[in-house]
PDB file of C-alpha atoms in Angstrom:
ATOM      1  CA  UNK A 457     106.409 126.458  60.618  1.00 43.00           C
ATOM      2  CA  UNK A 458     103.414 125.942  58.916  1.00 49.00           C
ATOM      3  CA  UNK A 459     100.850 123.404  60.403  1.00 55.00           C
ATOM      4  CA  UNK A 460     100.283 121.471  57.287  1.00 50.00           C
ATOM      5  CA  UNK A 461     104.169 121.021  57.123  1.00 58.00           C
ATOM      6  CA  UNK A 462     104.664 117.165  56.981  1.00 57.00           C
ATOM      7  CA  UNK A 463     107.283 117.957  59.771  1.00 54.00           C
ATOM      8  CA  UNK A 464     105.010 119.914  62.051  1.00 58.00           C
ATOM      9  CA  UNK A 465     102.158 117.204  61.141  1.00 62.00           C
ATOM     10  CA  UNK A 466     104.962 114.203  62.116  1.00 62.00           C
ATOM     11  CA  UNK A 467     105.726 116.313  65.502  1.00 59.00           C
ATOM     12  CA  UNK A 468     101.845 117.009  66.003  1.00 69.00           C
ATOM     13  CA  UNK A 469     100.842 113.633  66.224  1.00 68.00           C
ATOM     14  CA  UNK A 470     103.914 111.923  67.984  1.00 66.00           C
ATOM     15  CA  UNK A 471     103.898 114.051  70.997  1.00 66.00           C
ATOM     16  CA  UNK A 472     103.274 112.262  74.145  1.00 73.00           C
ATOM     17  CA  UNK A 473     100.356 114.838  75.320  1.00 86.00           C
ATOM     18  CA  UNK A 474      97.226 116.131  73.769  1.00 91.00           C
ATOM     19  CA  UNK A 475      97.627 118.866  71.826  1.00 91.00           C
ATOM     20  CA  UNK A 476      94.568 120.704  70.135  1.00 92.00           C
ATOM     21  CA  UNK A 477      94.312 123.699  67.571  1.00 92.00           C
ATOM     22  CA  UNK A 478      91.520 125.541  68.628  1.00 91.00           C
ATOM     23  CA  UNK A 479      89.687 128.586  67.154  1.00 90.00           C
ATOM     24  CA  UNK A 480      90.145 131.489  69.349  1.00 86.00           C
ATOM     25  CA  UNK A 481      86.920 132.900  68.402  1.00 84.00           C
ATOM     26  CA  UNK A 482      84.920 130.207  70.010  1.00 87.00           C
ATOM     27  CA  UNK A 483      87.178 127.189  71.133  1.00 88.00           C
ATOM     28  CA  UNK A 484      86.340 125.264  68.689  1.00 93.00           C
ATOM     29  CA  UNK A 485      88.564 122.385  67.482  1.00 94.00           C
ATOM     30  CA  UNK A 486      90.409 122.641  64.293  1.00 93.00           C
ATOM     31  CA  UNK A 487      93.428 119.865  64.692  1.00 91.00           C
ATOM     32  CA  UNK A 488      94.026 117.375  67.258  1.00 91.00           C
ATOM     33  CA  UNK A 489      96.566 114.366  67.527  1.00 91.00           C
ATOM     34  CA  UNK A 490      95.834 110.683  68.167  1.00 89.00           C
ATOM     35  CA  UNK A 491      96.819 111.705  71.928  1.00 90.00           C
ATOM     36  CA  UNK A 492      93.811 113.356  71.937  1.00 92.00           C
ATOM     37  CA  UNK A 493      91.377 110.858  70.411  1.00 92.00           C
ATOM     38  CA  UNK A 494      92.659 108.337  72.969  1.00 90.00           C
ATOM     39  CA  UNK A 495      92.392 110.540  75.842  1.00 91.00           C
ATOM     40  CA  UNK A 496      88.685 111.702  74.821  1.00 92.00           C
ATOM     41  CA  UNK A 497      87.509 108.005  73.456  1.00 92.00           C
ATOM     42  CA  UNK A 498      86.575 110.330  70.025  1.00 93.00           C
ATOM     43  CA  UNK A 499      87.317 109.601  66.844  1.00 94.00           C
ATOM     44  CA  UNK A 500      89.466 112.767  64.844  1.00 93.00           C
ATOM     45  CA  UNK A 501      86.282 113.048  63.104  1.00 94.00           C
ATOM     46  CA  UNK A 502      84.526 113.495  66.325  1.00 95.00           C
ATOM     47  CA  UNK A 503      86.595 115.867  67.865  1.00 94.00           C
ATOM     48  CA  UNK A 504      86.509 118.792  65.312  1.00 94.00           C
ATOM     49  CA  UNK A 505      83.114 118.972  65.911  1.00 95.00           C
ATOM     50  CA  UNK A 506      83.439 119.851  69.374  1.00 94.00           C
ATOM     51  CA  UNK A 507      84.787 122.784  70.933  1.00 92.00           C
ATOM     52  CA  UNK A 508      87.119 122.520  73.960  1.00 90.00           C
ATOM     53  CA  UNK A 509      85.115 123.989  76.885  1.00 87.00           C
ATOM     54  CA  UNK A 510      82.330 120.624  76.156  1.00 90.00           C
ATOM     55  CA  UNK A 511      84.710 118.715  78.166  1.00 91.00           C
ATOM     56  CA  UNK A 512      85.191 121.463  80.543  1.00 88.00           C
ATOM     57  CA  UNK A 513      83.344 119.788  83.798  1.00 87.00           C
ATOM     58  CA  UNK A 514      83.049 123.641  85.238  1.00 85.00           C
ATOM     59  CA  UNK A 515      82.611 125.426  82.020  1.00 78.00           C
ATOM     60  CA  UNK A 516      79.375 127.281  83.812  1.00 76.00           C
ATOM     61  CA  UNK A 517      81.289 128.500  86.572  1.00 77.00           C
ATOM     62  CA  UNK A 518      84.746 129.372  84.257  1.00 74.00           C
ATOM     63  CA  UNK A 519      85.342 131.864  81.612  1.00 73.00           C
ATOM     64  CA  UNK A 520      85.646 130.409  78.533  1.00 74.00           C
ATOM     65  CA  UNK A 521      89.463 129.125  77.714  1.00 68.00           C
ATOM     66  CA  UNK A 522      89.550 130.983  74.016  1.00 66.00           C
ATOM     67  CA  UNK A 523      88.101 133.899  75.918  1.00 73.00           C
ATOM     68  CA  UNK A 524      91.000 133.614  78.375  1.00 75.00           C
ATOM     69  CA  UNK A 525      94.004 134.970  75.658  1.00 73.00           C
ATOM     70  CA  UNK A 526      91.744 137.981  74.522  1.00 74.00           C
ATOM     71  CA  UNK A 527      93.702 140.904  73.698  1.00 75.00           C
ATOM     72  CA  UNK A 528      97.420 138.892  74.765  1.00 78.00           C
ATOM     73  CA  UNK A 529     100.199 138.783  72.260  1.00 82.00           C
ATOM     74  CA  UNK A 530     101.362 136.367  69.798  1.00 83.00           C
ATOM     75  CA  UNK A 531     103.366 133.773  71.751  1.00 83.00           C
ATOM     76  CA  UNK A 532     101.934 134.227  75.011  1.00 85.00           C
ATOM     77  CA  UNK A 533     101.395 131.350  77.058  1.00 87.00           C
ATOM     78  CA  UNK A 534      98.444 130.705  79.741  1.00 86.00           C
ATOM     79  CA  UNK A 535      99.131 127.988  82.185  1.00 89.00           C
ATOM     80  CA  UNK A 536      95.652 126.798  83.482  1.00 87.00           C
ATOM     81  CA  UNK A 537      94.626 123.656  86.062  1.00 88.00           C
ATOM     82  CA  UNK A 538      90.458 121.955  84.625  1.00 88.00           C
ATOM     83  CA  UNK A 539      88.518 119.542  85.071  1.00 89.00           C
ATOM     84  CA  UNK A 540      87.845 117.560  82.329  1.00 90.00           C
ATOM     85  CA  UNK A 541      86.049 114.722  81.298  1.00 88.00           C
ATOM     86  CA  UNK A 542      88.238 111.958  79.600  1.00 85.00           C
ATOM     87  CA  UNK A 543      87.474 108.246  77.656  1.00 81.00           C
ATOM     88  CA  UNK A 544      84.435 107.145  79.856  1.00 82.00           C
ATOM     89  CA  UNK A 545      83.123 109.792  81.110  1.00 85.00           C
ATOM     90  CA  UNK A 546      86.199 109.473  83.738  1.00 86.00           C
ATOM     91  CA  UNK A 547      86.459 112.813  85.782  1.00 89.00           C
ATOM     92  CA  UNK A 548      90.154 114.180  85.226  1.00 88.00           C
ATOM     93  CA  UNK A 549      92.416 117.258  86.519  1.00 90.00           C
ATOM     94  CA  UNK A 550      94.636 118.433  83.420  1.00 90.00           C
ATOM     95  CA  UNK A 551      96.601 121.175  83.369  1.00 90.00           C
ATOM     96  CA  UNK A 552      96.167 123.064  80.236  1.00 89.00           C
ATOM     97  CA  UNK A 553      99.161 125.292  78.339  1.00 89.00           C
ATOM     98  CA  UNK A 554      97.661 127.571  75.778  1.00 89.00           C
ATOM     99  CA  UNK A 555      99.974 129.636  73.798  1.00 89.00           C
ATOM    100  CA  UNK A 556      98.681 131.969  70.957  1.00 87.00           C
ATOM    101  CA  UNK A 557      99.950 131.219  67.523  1.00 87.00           C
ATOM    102  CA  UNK A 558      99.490 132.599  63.775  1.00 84.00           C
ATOM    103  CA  UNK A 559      99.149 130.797  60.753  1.00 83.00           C
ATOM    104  CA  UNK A 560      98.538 132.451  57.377  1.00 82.00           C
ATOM    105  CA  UNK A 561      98.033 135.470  59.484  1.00 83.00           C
ATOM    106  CA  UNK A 562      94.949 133.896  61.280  1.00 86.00           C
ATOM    107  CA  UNK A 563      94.967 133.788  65.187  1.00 86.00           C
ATOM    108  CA  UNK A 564      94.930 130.044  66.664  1.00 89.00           C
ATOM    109  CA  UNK A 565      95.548 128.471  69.871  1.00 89.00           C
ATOM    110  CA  UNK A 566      97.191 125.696  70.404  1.00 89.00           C
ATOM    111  CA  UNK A 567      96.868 123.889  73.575  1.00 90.00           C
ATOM    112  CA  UNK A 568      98.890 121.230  75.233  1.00 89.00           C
ATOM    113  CA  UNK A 569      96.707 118.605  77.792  1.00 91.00           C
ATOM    114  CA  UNK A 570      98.615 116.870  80.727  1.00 89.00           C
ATOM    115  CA  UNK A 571      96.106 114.493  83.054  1.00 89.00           C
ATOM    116  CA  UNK A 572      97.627 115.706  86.350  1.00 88.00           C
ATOM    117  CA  UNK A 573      94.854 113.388  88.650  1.00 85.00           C
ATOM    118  CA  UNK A 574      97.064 111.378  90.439  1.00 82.00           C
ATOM    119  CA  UNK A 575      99.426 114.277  91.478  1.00 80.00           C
ATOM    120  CA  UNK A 576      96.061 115.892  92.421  1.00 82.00           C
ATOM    121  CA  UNK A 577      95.256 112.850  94.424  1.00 80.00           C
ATOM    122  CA  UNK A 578      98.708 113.003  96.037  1.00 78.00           C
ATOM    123  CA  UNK A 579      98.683 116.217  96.770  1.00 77.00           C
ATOM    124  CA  UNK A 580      95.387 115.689  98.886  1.00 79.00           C
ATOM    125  CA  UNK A 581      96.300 112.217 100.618  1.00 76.00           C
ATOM    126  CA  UNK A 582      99.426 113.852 101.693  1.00 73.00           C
ATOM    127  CA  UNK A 583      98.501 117.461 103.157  1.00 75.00           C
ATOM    128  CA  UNK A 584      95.419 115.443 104.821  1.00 75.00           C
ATOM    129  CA  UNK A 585      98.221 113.175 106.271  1.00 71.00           C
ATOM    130  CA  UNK A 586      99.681 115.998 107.447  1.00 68.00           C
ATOM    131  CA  UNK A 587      96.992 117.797 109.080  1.00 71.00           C
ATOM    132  CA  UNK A 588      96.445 114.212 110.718  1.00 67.00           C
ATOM    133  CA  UNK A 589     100.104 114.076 111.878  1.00 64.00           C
ATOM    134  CA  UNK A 590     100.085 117.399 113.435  1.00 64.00           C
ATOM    135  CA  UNK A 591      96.891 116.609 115.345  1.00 64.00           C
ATOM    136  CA  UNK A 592      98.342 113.897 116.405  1.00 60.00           C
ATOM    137  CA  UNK A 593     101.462 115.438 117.910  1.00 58.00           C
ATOM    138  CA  UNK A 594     100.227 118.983 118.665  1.00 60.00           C
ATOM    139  CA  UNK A 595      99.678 117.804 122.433  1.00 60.00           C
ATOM    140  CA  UNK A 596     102.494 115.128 122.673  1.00 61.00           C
ATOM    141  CA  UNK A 597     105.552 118.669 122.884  1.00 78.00           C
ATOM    142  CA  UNK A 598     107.070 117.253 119.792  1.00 87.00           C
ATOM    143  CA  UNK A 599     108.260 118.957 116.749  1.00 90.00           C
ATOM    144  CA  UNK A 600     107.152 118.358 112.907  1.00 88.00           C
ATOM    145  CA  UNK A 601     109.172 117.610 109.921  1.00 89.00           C
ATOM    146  CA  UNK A 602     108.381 117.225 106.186  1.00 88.00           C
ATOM    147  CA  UNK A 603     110.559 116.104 103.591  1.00 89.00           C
ATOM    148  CA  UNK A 604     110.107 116.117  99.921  1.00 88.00           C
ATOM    149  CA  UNK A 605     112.095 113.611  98.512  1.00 90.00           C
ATOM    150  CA  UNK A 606     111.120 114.685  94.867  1.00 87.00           C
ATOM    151  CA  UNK A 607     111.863 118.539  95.328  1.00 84.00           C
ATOM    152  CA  UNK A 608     114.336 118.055  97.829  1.00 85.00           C
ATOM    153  CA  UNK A 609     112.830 120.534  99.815  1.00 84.00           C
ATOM    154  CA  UNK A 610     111.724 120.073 103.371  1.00 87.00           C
ATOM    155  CA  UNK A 611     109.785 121.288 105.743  1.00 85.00           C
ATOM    156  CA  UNK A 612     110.373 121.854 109.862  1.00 87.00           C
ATOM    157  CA  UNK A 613     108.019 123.287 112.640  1.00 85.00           C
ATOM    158  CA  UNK A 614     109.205 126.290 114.483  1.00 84.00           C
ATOM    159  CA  UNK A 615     109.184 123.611 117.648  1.00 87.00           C
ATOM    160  CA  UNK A 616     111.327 121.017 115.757  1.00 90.00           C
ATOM    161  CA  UNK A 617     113.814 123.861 115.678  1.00 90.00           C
ATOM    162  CA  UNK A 618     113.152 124.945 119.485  1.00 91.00           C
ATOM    163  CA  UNK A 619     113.821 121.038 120.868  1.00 93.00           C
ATOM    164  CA  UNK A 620     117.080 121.551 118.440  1.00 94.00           C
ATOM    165  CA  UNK A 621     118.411 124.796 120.524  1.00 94.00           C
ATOM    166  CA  UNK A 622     117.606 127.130 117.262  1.00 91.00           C
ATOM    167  CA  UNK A 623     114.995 130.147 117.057  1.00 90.00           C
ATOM    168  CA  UNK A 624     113.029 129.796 113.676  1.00 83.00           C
ATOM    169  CA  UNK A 625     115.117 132.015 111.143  1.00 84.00           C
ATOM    170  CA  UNK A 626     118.239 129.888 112.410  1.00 85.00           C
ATOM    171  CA  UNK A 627     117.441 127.174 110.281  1.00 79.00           C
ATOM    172  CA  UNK A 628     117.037 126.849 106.675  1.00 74.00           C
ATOM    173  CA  UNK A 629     115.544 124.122 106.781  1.00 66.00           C
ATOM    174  CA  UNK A 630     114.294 124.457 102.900  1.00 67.00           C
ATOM    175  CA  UNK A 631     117.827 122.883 102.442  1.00 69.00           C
ATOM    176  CA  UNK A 632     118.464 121.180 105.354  1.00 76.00           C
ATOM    177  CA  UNK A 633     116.863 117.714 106.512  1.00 82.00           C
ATOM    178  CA  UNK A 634     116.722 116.183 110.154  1.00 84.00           C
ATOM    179  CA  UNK A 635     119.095 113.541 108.494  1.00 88.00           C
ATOM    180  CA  UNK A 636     121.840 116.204 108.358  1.00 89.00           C
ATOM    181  CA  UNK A 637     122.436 116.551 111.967  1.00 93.00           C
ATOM    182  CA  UNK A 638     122.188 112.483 112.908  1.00 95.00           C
ATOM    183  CA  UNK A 639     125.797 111.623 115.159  1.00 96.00           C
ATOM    184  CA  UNK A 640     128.338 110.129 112.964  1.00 95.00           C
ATOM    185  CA  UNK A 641     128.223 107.113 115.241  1.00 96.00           C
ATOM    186  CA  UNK A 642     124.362 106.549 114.404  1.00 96.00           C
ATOM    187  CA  UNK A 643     124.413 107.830 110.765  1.00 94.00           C
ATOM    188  CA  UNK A 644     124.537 104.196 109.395  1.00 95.00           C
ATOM    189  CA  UNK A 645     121.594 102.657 111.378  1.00 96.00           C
ATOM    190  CA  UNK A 646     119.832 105.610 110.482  1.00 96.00           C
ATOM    191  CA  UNK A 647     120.382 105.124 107.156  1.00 95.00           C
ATOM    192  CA  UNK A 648     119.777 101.755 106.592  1.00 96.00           C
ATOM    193  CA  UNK A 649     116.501 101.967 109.024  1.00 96.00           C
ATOM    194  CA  UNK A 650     115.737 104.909 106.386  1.00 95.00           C
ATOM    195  CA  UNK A 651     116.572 102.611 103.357  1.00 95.00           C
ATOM    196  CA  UNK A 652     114.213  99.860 104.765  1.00 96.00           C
ATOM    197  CA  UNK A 653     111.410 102.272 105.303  1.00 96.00           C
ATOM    198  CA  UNK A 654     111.320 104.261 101.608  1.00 95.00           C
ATOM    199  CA  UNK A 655     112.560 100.487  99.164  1.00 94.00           C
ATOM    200  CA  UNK A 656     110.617  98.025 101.804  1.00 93.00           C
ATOM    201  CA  UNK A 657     108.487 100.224 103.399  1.00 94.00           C
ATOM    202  CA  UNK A 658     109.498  99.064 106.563  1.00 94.00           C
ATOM    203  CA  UNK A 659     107.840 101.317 109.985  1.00 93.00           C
ATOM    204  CA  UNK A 660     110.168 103.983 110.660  1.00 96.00           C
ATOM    205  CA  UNK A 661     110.304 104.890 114.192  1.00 96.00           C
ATOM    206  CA  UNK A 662     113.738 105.327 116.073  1.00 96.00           C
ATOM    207  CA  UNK A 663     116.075 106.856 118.837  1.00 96.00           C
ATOM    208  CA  UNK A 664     119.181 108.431 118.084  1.00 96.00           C
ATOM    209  CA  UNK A 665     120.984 111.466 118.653  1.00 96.00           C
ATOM    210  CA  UNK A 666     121.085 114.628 116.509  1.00 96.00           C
ATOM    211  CA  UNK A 667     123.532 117.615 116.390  1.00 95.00           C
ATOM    212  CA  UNK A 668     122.111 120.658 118.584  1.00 95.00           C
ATOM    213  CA  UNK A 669     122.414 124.507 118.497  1.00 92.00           C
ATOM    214  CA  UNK A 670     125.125 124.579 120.933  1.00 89.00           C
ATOM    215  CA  UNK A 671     127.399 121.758 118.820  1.00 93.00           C
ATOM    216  CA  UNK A 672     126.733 118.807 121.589  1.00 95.00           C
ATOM    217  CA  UNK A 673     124.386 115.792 120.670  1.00 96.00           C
ATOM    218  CA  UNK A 674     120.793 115.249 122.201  1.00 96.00           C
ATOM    219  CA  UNK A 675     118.803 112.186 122.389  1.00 96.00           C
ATOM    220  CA  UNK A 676     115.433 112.033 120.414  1.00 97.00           C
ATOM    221  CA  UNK A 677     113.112 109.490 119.203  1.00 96.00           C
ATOM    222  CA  UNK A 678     112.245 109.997 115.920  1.00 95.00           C
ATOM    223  CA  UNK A 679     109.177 108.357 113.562  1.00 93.00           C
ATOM    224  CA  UNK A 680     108.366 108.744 110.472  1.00 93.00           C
ATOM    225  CA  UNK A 681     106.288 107.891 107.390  1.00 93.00           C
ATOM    226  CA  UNK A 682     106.218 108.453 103.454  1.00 94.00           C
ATOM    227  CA  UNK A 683     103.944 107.917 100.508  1.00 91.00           C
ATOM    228  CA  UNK A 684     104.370 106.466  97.231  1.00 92.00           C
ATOM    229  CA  UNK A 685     103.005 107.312  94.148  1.00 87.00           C
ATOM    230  CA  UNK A 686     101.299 104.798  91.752  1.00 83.00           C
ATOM    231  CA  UNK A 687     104.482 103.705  90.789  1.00 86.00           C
ATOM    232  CA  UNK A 688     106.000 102.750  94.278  1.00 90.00           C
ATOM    233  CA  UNK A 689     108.325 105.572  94.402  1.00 91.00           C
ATOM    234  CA  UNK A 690     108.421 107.692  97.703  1.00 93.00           C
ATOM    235  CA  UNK A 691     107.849 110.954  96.955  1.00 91.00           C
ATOM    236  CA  UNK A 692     107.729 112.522 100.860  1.00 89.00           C
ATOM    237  CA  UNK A 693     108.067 111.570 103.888  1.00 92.00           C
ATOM    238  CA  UNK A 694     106.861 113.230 107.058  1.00 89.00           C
ATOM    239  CA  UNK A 695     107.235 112.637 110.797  1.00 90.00           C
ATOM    240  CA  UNK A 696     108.356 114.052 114.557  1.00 91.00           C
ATOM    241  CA  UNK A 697     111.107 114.334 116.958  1.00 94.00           C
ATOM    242  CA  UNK A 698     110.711 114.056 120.520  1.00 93.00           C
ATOM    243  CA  UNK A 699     113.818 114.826 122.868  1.00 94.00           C
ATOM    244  CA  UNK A 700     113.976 112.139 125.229  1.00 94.00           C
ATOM    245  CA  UNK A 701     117.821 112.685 126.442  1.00 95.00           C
ATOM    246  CA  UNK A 702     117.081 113.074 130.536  1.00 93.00           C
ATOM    247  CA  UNK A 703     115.289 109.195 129.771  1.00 92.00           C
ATOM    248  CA  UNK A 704     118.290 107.638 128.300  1.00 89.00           C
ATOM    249  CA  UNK A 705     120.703 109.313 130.803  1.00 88.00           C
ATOM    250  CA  UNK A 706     118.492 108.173 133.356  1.00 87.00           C
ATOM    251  CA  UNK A 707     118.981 104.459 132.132  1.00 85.00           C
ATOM    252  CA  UNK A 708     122.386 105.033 131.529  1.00 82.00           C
ATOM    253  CA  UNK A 709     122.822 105.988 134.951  1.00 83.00           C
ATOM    254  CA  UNK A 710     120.794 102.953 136.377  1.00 80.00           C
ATOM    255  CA  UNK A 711     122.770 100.519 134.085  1.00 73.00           C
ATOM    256  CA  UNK A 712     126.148 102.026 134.971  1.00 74.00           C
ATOM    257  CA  UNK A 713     124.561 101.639 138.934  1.00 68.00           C
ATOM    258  CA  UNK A 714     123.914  98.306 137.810  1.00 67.00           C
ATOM    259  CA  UNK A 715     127.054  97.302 136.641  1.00 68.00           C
ATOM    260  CA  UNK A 716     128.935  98.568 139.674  1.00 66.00           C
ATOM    261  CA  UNK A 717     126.671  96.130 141.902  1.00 55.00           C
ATOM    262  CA  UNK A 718     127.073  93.196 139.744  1.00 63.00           C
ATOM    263  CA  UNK A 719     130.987  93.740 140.135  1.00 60.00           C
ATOM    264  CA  UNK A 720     130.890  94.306 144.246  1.00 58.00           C
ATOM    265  CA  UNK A 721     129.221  91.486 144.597  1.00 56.00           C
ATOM    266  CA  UNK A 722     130.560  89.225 142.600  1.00 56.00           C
TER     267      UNK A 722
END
């Protein structure tokens, strides 16, 4: 498809992200869509007389990006995370896809933009939450867990699997979640408790009893806390476990002791 086609041009300027045609001799830009005039506050004008590594925040430090496809074939795609500065001199991650096209036989690049800053931001707020959480607990004997909700992949310390009766390869707990091995007599408090916590964001922080190596149910007390993006959504939620069977036994016992007073008394 030719990019002067009227439907390449249509397709071109509707798509939701920036997309550039840059020279590959020198980055240069040749085409851009009204994506990309909003999301550099330039006119089209403007624009094609800048080249694509002027908005490139470490372009001292980076190779160039048109210098980045040298010698790859036709179709080849690059997949790269920058820095960028946006409308207003705003500071923004992007991740850049740069694939290596022809048109009348002349080389070209064209390049799609995606502002990736608040899964940036994310990313940070929740590994620093983690490194917090495991501070936290690394002298309190209790295990870690990490779930995210968005992957639905998860995460579990090698001592969340120990207080569980399993040795670290016994678990796959890429697939499996805490929530998996909850009694069937607590599963609905857990998961409305859960419910309240990710739509209300409610405090998590619970005892119930979860399915062990050896089939019978231990005690814990489990807490728990997740982030939302921008949009309110959880996207992961991380937390502990704490096996604290021999306490609730123990009160078991005394109210059972309890109980038998009350009725040789009475």
């Amino acid at each position: 498809m030719r990019l002067l086609d009227p439907d390449y041009r249509a397709f071109f300027d509707s798509n939701l992200e920036v997309r550039l045609v840059l020279d590959p001799a020198d980055g240069h830009i040749l085409k851009c869509n009204r994506k990309a005039c909003a999301f550099y506050d330039l006119s089209e004008e403007e624009l094609l007389k800048r080249s694509i590594d002027d908005f490139d925040l470490d372009a001292a430090q980076n190779l160039p990006l048109f210098a980045r496809l040298e010698g790859c074939e036709l179709g080849h795609v690059e997949r790269l995370e920058l820095r960028h500065e946006g409308a207003n001199g705003a500071v923004m991650t992007v991740v850049a896809y740069v694939e290596l096209i022809s048109h009348d036989g002349r080389p070209l690049l064209l390049v799609g933009l995606r502002d990736i800053s608040d899964l940036m931001q994310t990313r940070k707020e929740l590994q620093e939450f983690r490194e917090r959480y495991e501070l936290a607990v690394s002298g309190a004997n209790e295990g870690i867990w990490d779930w995210n909700i968005v992957t639905h992949t998860n995460f579990w310390s090698d001592r969340c699997k120990e207080l569980l009766g399993y040795a670290p390869h016994e678990v796959d707990a890429a697939e499996e979640t805490i929530y998996d091995y909850v009694h069937p007599e607590d599963a609905e408090r857990v998961r409305q408790s859960l419910a309240a916590h990710l739509q209300k964001r409610a405090g998590y922080d619970m005892e119930y009893r979860l399915r062990c190596q050896g089939g019978e149910y231990r005690w814990f007390h489990v807490r728990g806390q997740a982030v939302w993006n921008q949009s309110g959504r959880a996207i992961r939620m991380a937390g502990s476990i704490r096996d604290i069977t021999e306490r609730i036994e123990g009160e078991m016992r005394w109210h059972k002791s309890e109980q038998r007073f009350t009725l040789a008394v009475a």
